[in-house]
Short mmCIF file of C-alpha atoms and ligand atoms in Angstrom, two decimals:
data_model
loop_
_atom_site.label_atom_id
_atom_site.label_comp_id
_atom_site.label_asym_id
_atom_site.label_seq_id
_atom_site.Cartn_x
_atom_site.Cartn_y
_atom_site.Cartn_z
CA MET A 1 14.95 -48.46 143.18
CA PRO A 2 13.82 -45.03 144.43
CA GLU A 3 16.69 -42.71 145.26
CA ASN A 4 16.55 -40.36 148.26
CA ILE A 5 17.43 -36.79 147.41
CA LEU A 6 17.06 -35.46 150.95
CA THR A 7 17.30 -37.36 154.22
CA ILE A 8 16.28 -35.84 157.53
CA GLU A 9 17.42 -37.79 160.57
CA ASN A 10 16.23 -37.17 164.12
CA LEU A 11 15.95 -33.42 163.58
CA THR A 12 15.45 -31.75 166.93
CA VAL A 13 14.86 -27.99 167.16
CA ASP A 14 14.31 -25.87 170.27
CA PHE A 15 13.36 -22.21 170.50
CA THR A 16 14.18 -19.95 173.41
CA VAL A 17 11.51 -17.46 174.38
CA ARG A 18 12.11 -15.34 177.48
CA ASN A 19 14.29 -17.99 179.15
CA ALA A 20 11.78 -20.74 178.39
CA LEU A 21 12.83 -23.56 176.10
CA LEU A 22 10.26 -24.72 173.55
CA HIS A 23 10.73 -28.18 172.05
CA VAL A 24 9.30 -27.65 168.59
CA LEU A 25 10.79 -30.46 166.51
CA ARG A 26 11.23 -33.60 168.56
CA GLY A 27 13.24 -35.92 166.39
CA VAL A 28 11.87 -35.71 162.87
CA SER A 29 13.08 -38.40 160.50
CA LEU A 30 11.91 -38.20 156.90
CA GLU A 31 13.18 -39.27 153.54
CA VAL A 32 12.41 -37.34 150.39
CA ILE A 33 12.53 -39.43 147.23
CA LYS A 34 13.95 -37.90 144.07
CA GLY A 35 11.19 -36.66 141.75
CA GLU A 36 8.32 -37.24 144.17
CA SER A 37 5.74 -34.93 145.57
CA LEU A 38 5.70 -35.33 149.34
CA VAL A 39 2.96 -33.55 151.27
CA ILE A 40 3.24 -32.72 154.97
CA VAL A 41 -0.01 -32.36 156.91
CA GLY A 42 -0.77 -31.68 160.55
CA GLU A 43 -2.62 -29.11 162.63
CA SER A 44 -1.48 -25.55 163.10
CA GLY A 45 1.60 -25.27 165.31
CA CYS A 46 2.84 -28.86 164.89
CA GLY A 47 6.12 -27.68 163.31
CA LYS A 48 5.63 -27.97 159.54
CA SER A 49 7.06 -24.55 158.67
CA VAL A 50 9.91 -24.91 161.15
CA LEU A 51 10.83 -28.20 159.46
CA LEU A 52 11.03 -26.61 156.00
CA LYS A 53 12.85 -23.55 157.30
CA SER A 54 15.50 -25.70 158.98
CA ILE A 55 16.36 -27.27 155.63
CA LEU A 56 17.37 -23.91 154.18
CA GLY A 57 18.88 -22.38 157.32
CA LEU A 58 16.01 -19.88 157.57
CA LEU A 59 15.20 -20.41 161.25
CA GLU A 60 14.97 -17.33 163.43
CA GLN A 61 17.82 -16.29 165.76
CA ASN A 62 16.15 -17.84 168.82
CA ALA A 63 16.10 -21.32 167.25
CA LYS A 64 18.70 -24.00 167.81
CA ILE A 65 19.14 -27.31 166.06
CA VAL A 66 20.06 -29.43 169.06
CA ALA A 67 20.34 -32.78 167.31
CA GLY A 68 19.97 -34.47 163.97
CA ARG A 69 21.18 -34.23 160.41
CA ILE A 70 19.80 -33.08 157.07
CA LEU A 71 21.64 -34.84 154.28
CA TYR A 72 21.60 -33.45 150.76
CA ARG A 73 24.04 -34.59 148.09
CA GLY A 74 26.80 -35.56 150.47
CA ASN A 75 26.39 -32.45 152.66
CA ASN A 76 24.99 -32.36 156.15
CA LEU A 77 23.12 -29.06 156.02
CA THR A 78 22.89 -28.81 159.82
CA SER A 79 26.68 -28.53 159.97
CA PHE A 80 26.64 -25.36 157.85
CA GLN A 81 28.11 -22.53 159.86
CA SER A 82 27.52 -19.42 157.78
CA GLU A 83 25.08 -17.75 155.41
CA LYS A 84 27.70 -18.28 152.71
CA ASP A 85 27.37 -22.06 153.09
CA TYR A 86 23.59 -21.87 152.77
CA GLN A 87 23.78 -19.55 149.77
CA LYS A 88 25.35 -22.40 147.84
CA ILE A 89 22.11 -24.36 148.07
CA ARG A 90 19.40 -21.73 148.54
CA GLY A 91 17.52 -21.15 145.33
CA HIS A 92 20.00 -22.95 143.16
CA GLU A 93 19.60 -26.42 144.69
CA ILE A 94 16.56 -26.00 146.92
CA ALA A 95 14.03 -23.19 146.46
CA MET A 96 11.13 -22.21 148.68
CA ILE A 97 7.69 -20.76 147.95
CA LEU A 98 5.79 -19.25 150.86
CA GLN A 99 2.14 -18.57 151.59
CA ASP A 100 2.43 -14.81 151.16
CA PRO A 101 4.29 -13.94 147.94
CA MET A 102 4.94 -10.39 149.21
CA THR A 103 7.42 -11.75 151.75
CA SER A 104 9.56 -13.02 148.85
CA LEU A 105 9.22 -9.98 146.56
CA ASN A 106 10.83 -6.55 146.82
CA PRO A 107 8.06 -3.92 146.58
CA LEU A 108 10.47 -1.35 145.13
CA LEU A 109 11.59 -3.34 142.08
CA THR A 110 9.68 -4.42 138.97
CA ILE A 111 8.88 -8.09 138.72
CA GLY A 112 10.91 -8.38 135.51
CA TYR A 113 13.95 -6.94 137.27
CA GLN A 114 13.58 -9.39 140.16
CA ILE A 115 13.35 -12.39 137.84
CA GLU A 116 16.33 -11.10 135.86
CA GLU A 117 18.37 -10.76 139.06
CA ALA A 118 17.72 -14.42 139.86
CA ILE A 119 18.70 -15.43 136.32
CA ALA A 120 21.93 -13.38 136.55
CA ILE A 121 22.98 -15.24 139.71
CA HIS A 122 22.19 -18.72 138.45
CA GLN A 123 22.66 -18.73 134.68
CA PRO A 124 25.53 -17.26 132.66
CA LEU A 125 23.50 -15.33 130.09
CA ARG A 126 24.12 -12.02 128.33
CA LYS A 127 21.74 -9.15 129.02
CA VAL A 128 19.65 -9.59 125.85
CA LYS A 129 19.29 -13.32 126.51
CA ARG A 130 18.38 -12.62 130.11
CA LYS A 131 15.51 -10.39 129.00
CA GLU A 132 14.30 -13.13 126.68
CA GLU A 133 14.53 -15.60 129.55
CA VAL A 134 12.42 -13.29 131.76
CA ILE A 135 9.71 -13.28 129.10
CA ARG A 136 9.97 -17.04 128.64
CA LEU A 137 9.64 -17.65 132.38
CA LEU A 138 6.70 -15.27 132.74
CA THR A 139 5.00 -17.07 129.85
CA GLU A 140 5.83 -20.41 131.42
CA VAL A 141 4.10 -19.47 134.69
CA GLY A 142 1.03 -18.25 132.79
CA MET A 143 1.42 -14.47 133.05
CA LYS A 144 -0.60 -12.72 130.40
CA ASP A 145 1.22 -10.27 128.10
CA PRO A 146 4.66 -10.76 129.69
CA ARG A 147 6.32 -8.02 127.60
CA LYS A 148 4.08 -5.54 129.34
CA THR A 149 3.61 -7.15 132.75
CA ARG A 150 7.36 -7.54 133.35
CA HIS A 151 7.40 -3.78 134.00
CA TYR A 152 4.82 -4.10 136.78
CA TYR A 153 5.69 -3.59 140.43
CA PRO A 154 4.42 -6.25 142.86
CA HIS A 155 1.60 -3.96 144.08
CA GLU A 156 0.27 -3.76 140.53
CA CYS A 157 -0.17 -7.55 140.45
CA SER A 158 -2.98 -9.62 141.96
CA GLY A 159 -2.16 -12.23 144.61
CA GLY A 160 -2.26 -15.01 142.01
CA MET A 161 0.05 -13.08 139.66
CA ARG A 162 2.50 -12.43 142.49
CA GLN A 163 2.61 -16.12 143.36
CA ARG A 164 3.30 -16.86 139.67
CA VAL A 165 6.19 -14.37 139.79
CA VAL A 166 7.62 -16.08 142.87
CA ILE A 167 7.39 -19.41 141.03
CA ALA A 168 9.15 -17.83 138.02
CA ILE A 169 11.97 -16.63 140.30
CA ALA A 170 12.27 -20.11 141.78
CA LEU A 171 12.44 -21.65 138.28
CA ALA A 172 15.09 -19.11 137.22
CA CYS A 173 17.36 -20.64 139.86
CA LYS A 174 16.92 -24.11 138.32
CA PRO A 175 16.43 -25.91 141.64
CA ASN A 176 16.25 -29.65 142.21
CA ILE A 177 13.86 -29.38 145.14
CA LEU A 178 10.95 -27.01 145.58
CA LEU A 179 9.70 -26.48 149.13
CA CYS A 180 6.16 -25.07 149.14
CA ASP A 181 4.73 -23.79 152.42
CA GLU A 182 0.97 -23.46 151.82
CA PRO A 183 1.58 -21.68 148.50
CA THR A 184 -2.10 -21.39 147.60
CA THR A 185 -3.76 -20.79 150.98
CA ALA A 186 -3.91 -17.00 150.61
CA LEU A 187 -5.50 -17.15 147.13
CA ASP A 188 -9.16 -17.42 146.26
CA VAL A 189 -10.48 -20.82 145.26
CA THR A 190 -10.32 -20.57 141.45
CA ILE A 191 -6.84 -19.03 141.53
CA GLN A 192 -5.74 -21.71 144.03
CA GLU A 193 -6.67 -24.36 141.52
CA GLN A 194 -4.76 -22.62 138.71
CA VAL A 195 -1.59 -22.13 140.76
CA LEU A 196 -1.76 -25.74 141.95
CA ASN A 197 -2.14 -27.00 138.39
CA LEU A 198 0.80 -24.83 137.37
CA LEU A 199 2.99 -26.31 140.12
CA ILE A 200 2.03 -29.85 139.11
CA HIS A 201 2.77 -29.08 135.45
CA LEU A 202 6.17 -27.56 136.27
CA GLN A 203 7.07 -30.43 138.56
CA HIS A 204 6.61 -32.90 135.73
CA LYS A 205 8.22 -30.72 133.10
CA TYR A 206 11.38 -30.01 135.12
CA GLN A 207 11.38 -33.27 137.10
CA LEU A 208 11.38 -31.37 140.35
CA THR A 209 11.16 -32.93 143.75
CA VAL A 210 8.41 -31.14 145.68
CA VAL A 211 7.80 -30.96 149.42
CA PHE A 212 4.43 -29.36 150.01
CA ILE A 213 2.67 -28.20 153.18
CA THR A 214 -1.10 -27.90 153.22
CA HIS A 215 -4.12 -28.18 155.50
CA ASP A 216 -6.42 -29.09 152.66
CA PHE A 217 -6.89 -32.79 151.92
CA GLY A 218 -8.31 -31.87 148.52
CA VAL A 219 -4.86 -30.47 147.75
CA VAL A 220 -3.19 -33.55 149.25
CA ALA A 221 -5.26 -35.83 147.02
CA LYS A 222 -4.34 -33.77 143.99
CA VAL A 223 -0.60 -33.40 144.47
CA ALA A 224 0.74 -36.10 146.81
CA ASP A 225 2.67 -39.19 145.85
CA ARG A 226 3.38 -39.65 149.54
CA VAL A 227 2.02 -38.05 152.70
CA ALA A 228 3.77 -37.42 156.02
CA VAL A 229 1.53 -36.68 158.99
CA MET A 230 3.04 -34.51 161.72
CA TYR A 231 1.94 -34.19 165.31
CA ALA A 232 3.67 -32.12 168.02
CA GLY A 233 7.04 -31.99 166.29
CA GLU A 234 7.15 -35.60 165.12
CA ILE A 235 6.15 -37.55 162.03
CA ILE A 236 3.54 -40.00 163.29
CA GLU A 237 2.52 -41.69 160.05
CA VAL A 238 4.00 -41.73 156.58
CA GLY A 239 2.91 -43.57 153.46
CA THR A 240 1.86 -43.33 149.86
CA SER A 241 -1.33 -41.46 149.04
CA ASN A 242 -3.14 -44.81 148.91
CA ASP A 243 -1.68 -45.87 152.28
CA ILE A 244 -2.98 -42.70 153.91
CA PHE A 245 -6.36 -42.27 152.21
CA LEU A 246 -7.35 -45.92 152.09
CA ASP A 247 -5.50 -47.50 154.97
CA ALA A 248 -4.57 -44.84 157.57
CA ARG A 249 -3.69 -46.47 160.90
CA HIS A 250 -2.87 -43.67 163.31
CA PRO A 251 -5.90 -42.26 165.19
CA TYR A 252 -4.52 -38.77 164.64
CA THR A 253 -4.50 -39.31 160.88
CA TRP A 254 -8.10 -40.56 161.20
CA SER A 255 -9.05 -37.36 162.97
CA LEU A 256 -7.48 -35.25 160.21
CA LEU A 257 -9.22 -37.25 157.48
CA ALA A 258 -12.52 -37.14 159.33
CA SER A 259 -12.42 -33.40 159.86
CA GLN A 260 -12.54 -32.59 156.16
CA PRO A 261 -15.48 -30.35 155.27
CA ALA A 262 -16.52 -32.78 152.51
CA LEU A 263 -17.48 -35.24 155.23
CA TYR A 264 -19.84 -32.87 156.93
CA VAL A 265 -23.40 -34.10 156.78
CA PRO A 266 -25.98 -31.43 157.78
CA GLY A 267 -27.71 -32.46 160.96
CA GLU A 268 -24.98 -34.89 161.99
CA GLU A 269 -22.39 -34.06 164.56
CA LEU A 270 -19.17 -32.69 163.09
CA ILE A 271 -16.29 -35.06 163.71
CA TYR A 272 -14.01 -33.08 165.89
CA LEU A 273 -10.76 -33.73 167.69
CA GLY A 274 -10.91 -32.45 171.26
CA GLY A 275 -8.04 -30.97 173.23
CA THR A 276 -4.98 -29.14 172.00
CA LEU A 277 -1.37 -29.83 171.06
CA PRO A 278 0.87 -30.41 174.08
CA ASN A 279 2.62 -27.38 175.51
CA PRO A 280 6.00 -27.26 173.74
CA GLN A 281 7.68 -26.22 177.01
CA GLU A 282 6.83 -29.49 178.71
CA GLU A 283 8.79 -32.71 178.46
CA ILE A 284 6.47 -35.31 177.00
CA GLN A 285 6.21 -38.70 178.60
CA GLY A 286 5.03 -41.51 176.37
CA ASP A 287 3.09 -40.80 173.19
CA ALA A 288 2.44 -37.07 172.66
CA PHE A 289 -1.00 -37.86 171.23
CA ALA A 290 -2.13 -40.09 174.12
CA PRO A 291 -4.18 -37.46 176.04
CA ARG A 292 -6.32 -36.82 172.93
CA ASN A 293 -6.44 -40.39 171.70
CA PRO A 294 -9.72 -42.23 172.42
CA TRP A 295 -7.87 -45.52 171.73
CA ALA A 296 -4.85 -44.76 173.95
CA LEU A 297 -3.39 -47.77 175.74
CA GLU A 298 -1.87 -47.67 179.21
CA ARG A 299 1.63 -47.88 177.85
CA ASP A 300 1.00 -44.81 175.63
CA PHE A 301 1.23 -42.68 178.75
CA ILE A 302 4.56 -44.19 179.76
CA TYR A 303 6.62 -45.12 176.70
CA ALA A 304 6.93 -43.32 173.39
CA PRO A 305 6.02 -45.74 170.59
CA PRO A 306 8.58 -46.70 167.96
CA TYR A 307 7.85 -46.67 164.23
CA PHE A 308 6.11 -49.83 163.09
CA LYS A 309 6.79 -50.69 159.47
CA LEU A 310 3.61 -52.03 157.88
CA SER A 311 5.06 -52.24 154.37
CA ASP A 312 7.95 -50.83 152.36
CA THR A 313 6.08 -47.55 152.11
CA HIS A 314 3.90 -47.32 155.22
CA GLN A 315 5.17 -46.52 158.73
CA VAL A 316 3.17 -45.68 161.84
CA LYS A 317 4.33 -44.44 165.23
CA SER A 318 1.68 -45.96 167.48
CA TRP A 319 1.52 -48.80 169.99
CA LEU A 320 -1.73 -49.85 168.30
CA MET A 321 0.42 -51.40 165.56
CA GLU A 322 1.97 -53.86 167.96
CA LYS A 323 0.90 -57.47 167.52
CA ARG A 324 -0.61 -57.78 171.00
CA ALA A 325 -2.53 -54.48 170.81
CA PRO A 326 -6.33 -54.55 170.53
CA LYS A 327 -7.59 -54.31 166.97
CA VAL A 328 -9.21 -50.95 166.34
CA GLU A 329 -11.12 -49.81 163.30
CA PRO A 330 -11.16 -46.31 161.79
CA PRO A 331 -14.40 -44.33 162.13
CA ARG A 332 -17.05 -45.66 159.75
CA ILE A 333 -17.45 -42.36 157.93
CA ILE A 334 -13.80 -42.32 156.84
CA LYS A 335 -13.94 -45.87 155.56
CA GLU A 336 -17.10 -45.21 153.63
CA TYR A 337 -16.04 -41.90 152.17
CA TYR A 338 -12.47 -42.64 151.19
CA GLN A 339 -12.96 -46.24 150.14
CA LEU A 340 -15.53 -45.11 147.64
CA GLU A 341 -12.59 -43.18 146.24
CA ASN A 342 -14.47 -39.91 146.53
CA TRP A 343 -11.17 -38.25 147.34
CA ARG A 344 -9.70 -38.85 143.88
CA PHE A 345 -10.41 -35.73 141.90
N1 LIG B 1 10.62 -17.85 166.13
C1 LIG B 1 9.91 -18.59 166.97
N2 LIG B 1 10.00 -18.41 168.30
C2 LIG B 1 9.30 -19.16 169.16
N3 LIG B 1 8.47 -20.14 168.81
C3 LIG B 1 8.31 -20.37 167.50
C4 LIG B 1 9.02 -19.62 166.51
N4 LIG B 1 8.68 -20.08 165.28
C5 LIG B 1 7.80 -21.07 165.51
N5 LIG B 1 7.58 -21.25 166.83
C6 LIG B 1 6.69 -22.23 167.45
O1 LIG B 1 6.95 -23.49 166.88
C7 LIG B 1 5.75 -24.23 166.73
C8 LIG B 1 5.64 -24.72 165.31
O2 LIG B 1 5.51 -23.60 164.45
P1 LIG B 1 5.30 -23.75 162.88
O3 LIG B 1 5.26 -22.37 162.33
O4 LIG B 1 6.30 -24.67 162.32
O5 LIG B 1 3.86 -24.42 162.81
P2 LIG B 1 3.07 -24.93 161.54
O6 LIG B 1 2.89 -26.40 161.68
O7 LIG B 1 3.74 -24.43 160.31
O8 LIG B 1 1.66 -24.22 161.76
P3 LIG B 1 0.70 -23.50 160.68
O9 LIG B 1 -0.09 -24.62 160.06
O10 LIG B 1 -0.15 -22.61 161.51
O11 LIG B 1 1.55 -22.75 159.71
C9 LIG B 1 4.63 -23.31 167.18
O12 LIG B 1 4.31 -23.66 168.49
C10 LIG B 1 5.24 -21.95 167.11
O13 LIG B 1 4.66 -21.09 168.06
MG1 LIG B 2 3.27 -23.03 158.88
#
């Protein structure tokens, strides 16, 4: 029986910007299973980063969690009042890796010093042992010549090396959960692949639970056990990798799958989702996706759909899943491409 390590219930987050209230997360419910790799996808601005930041209490001052709970090992993280509360879990229980490694590194300190600092906080080791651990961790994340490179400052490292250092710092804290917010997006393609392989290797070796944000379905196919699709501050479809790649049911998920560059055939029209995300200032009536949904039903514009459970693993928030709804088929190109299992790398 899979065990949940993190449970997010109805998480609702507003931001205030010049007296305007932005509804950014609109009731996110998501379970993270111990040891899995869960990937969150969705277009820019749908709330993926805000979701991960809320777990670790890293939201900006103008954000407010207005409803919901985040349960981790008997604690409701949304009830934490102070930085001190969050420090008990940050790094040590749940660590985060961001797109730009420079935001996590101090430019004035050597990388070896920064890894050693993390070790000192999280592991009771003497100084000599700590130095050995720095070298072990740098080796583990694939840094060449760690005895020498540990004396480097971040600016002396390439982007890929810096991201390896950030991963080493995360490992030094011995976390249970690793939150990765587009950790390879800023790297060039070959380095992306290496860093991704490193993360997959470390996940298995240390039995980490990984929550991963990406825009790239190649990355999803490579890392995901399960996929959660986000739209306008909600999870609209969630399932195993197979559920999503082979049997996606939400038209928004179809549009994401269909917009992958691999599906582009020269001379044919690019499959493209029109319109934009709803304005986060406005109250949404009905299904947030309805105005962009070619298959929208009348009731989509009036009532928000519930989650329909298609199987133990697959849930979809769309009225199209209702028994009486018209049967709709995904675009032919998706069926052909994914069912041929082209997406398995
Ligand atoms: N500090 C803030 N103040 C006001 N609005 C914010 C703030 N942080 C995020 N938002 C808004 O919240 C929404 C979701 O932002 P978020 O960064 O989570 O998007 P995302 O899904 O991670 O997008 P991307 O794929 O581009 O990283 C956006 O509309 C964004 O403008
Ligand atoms: Mg983001």
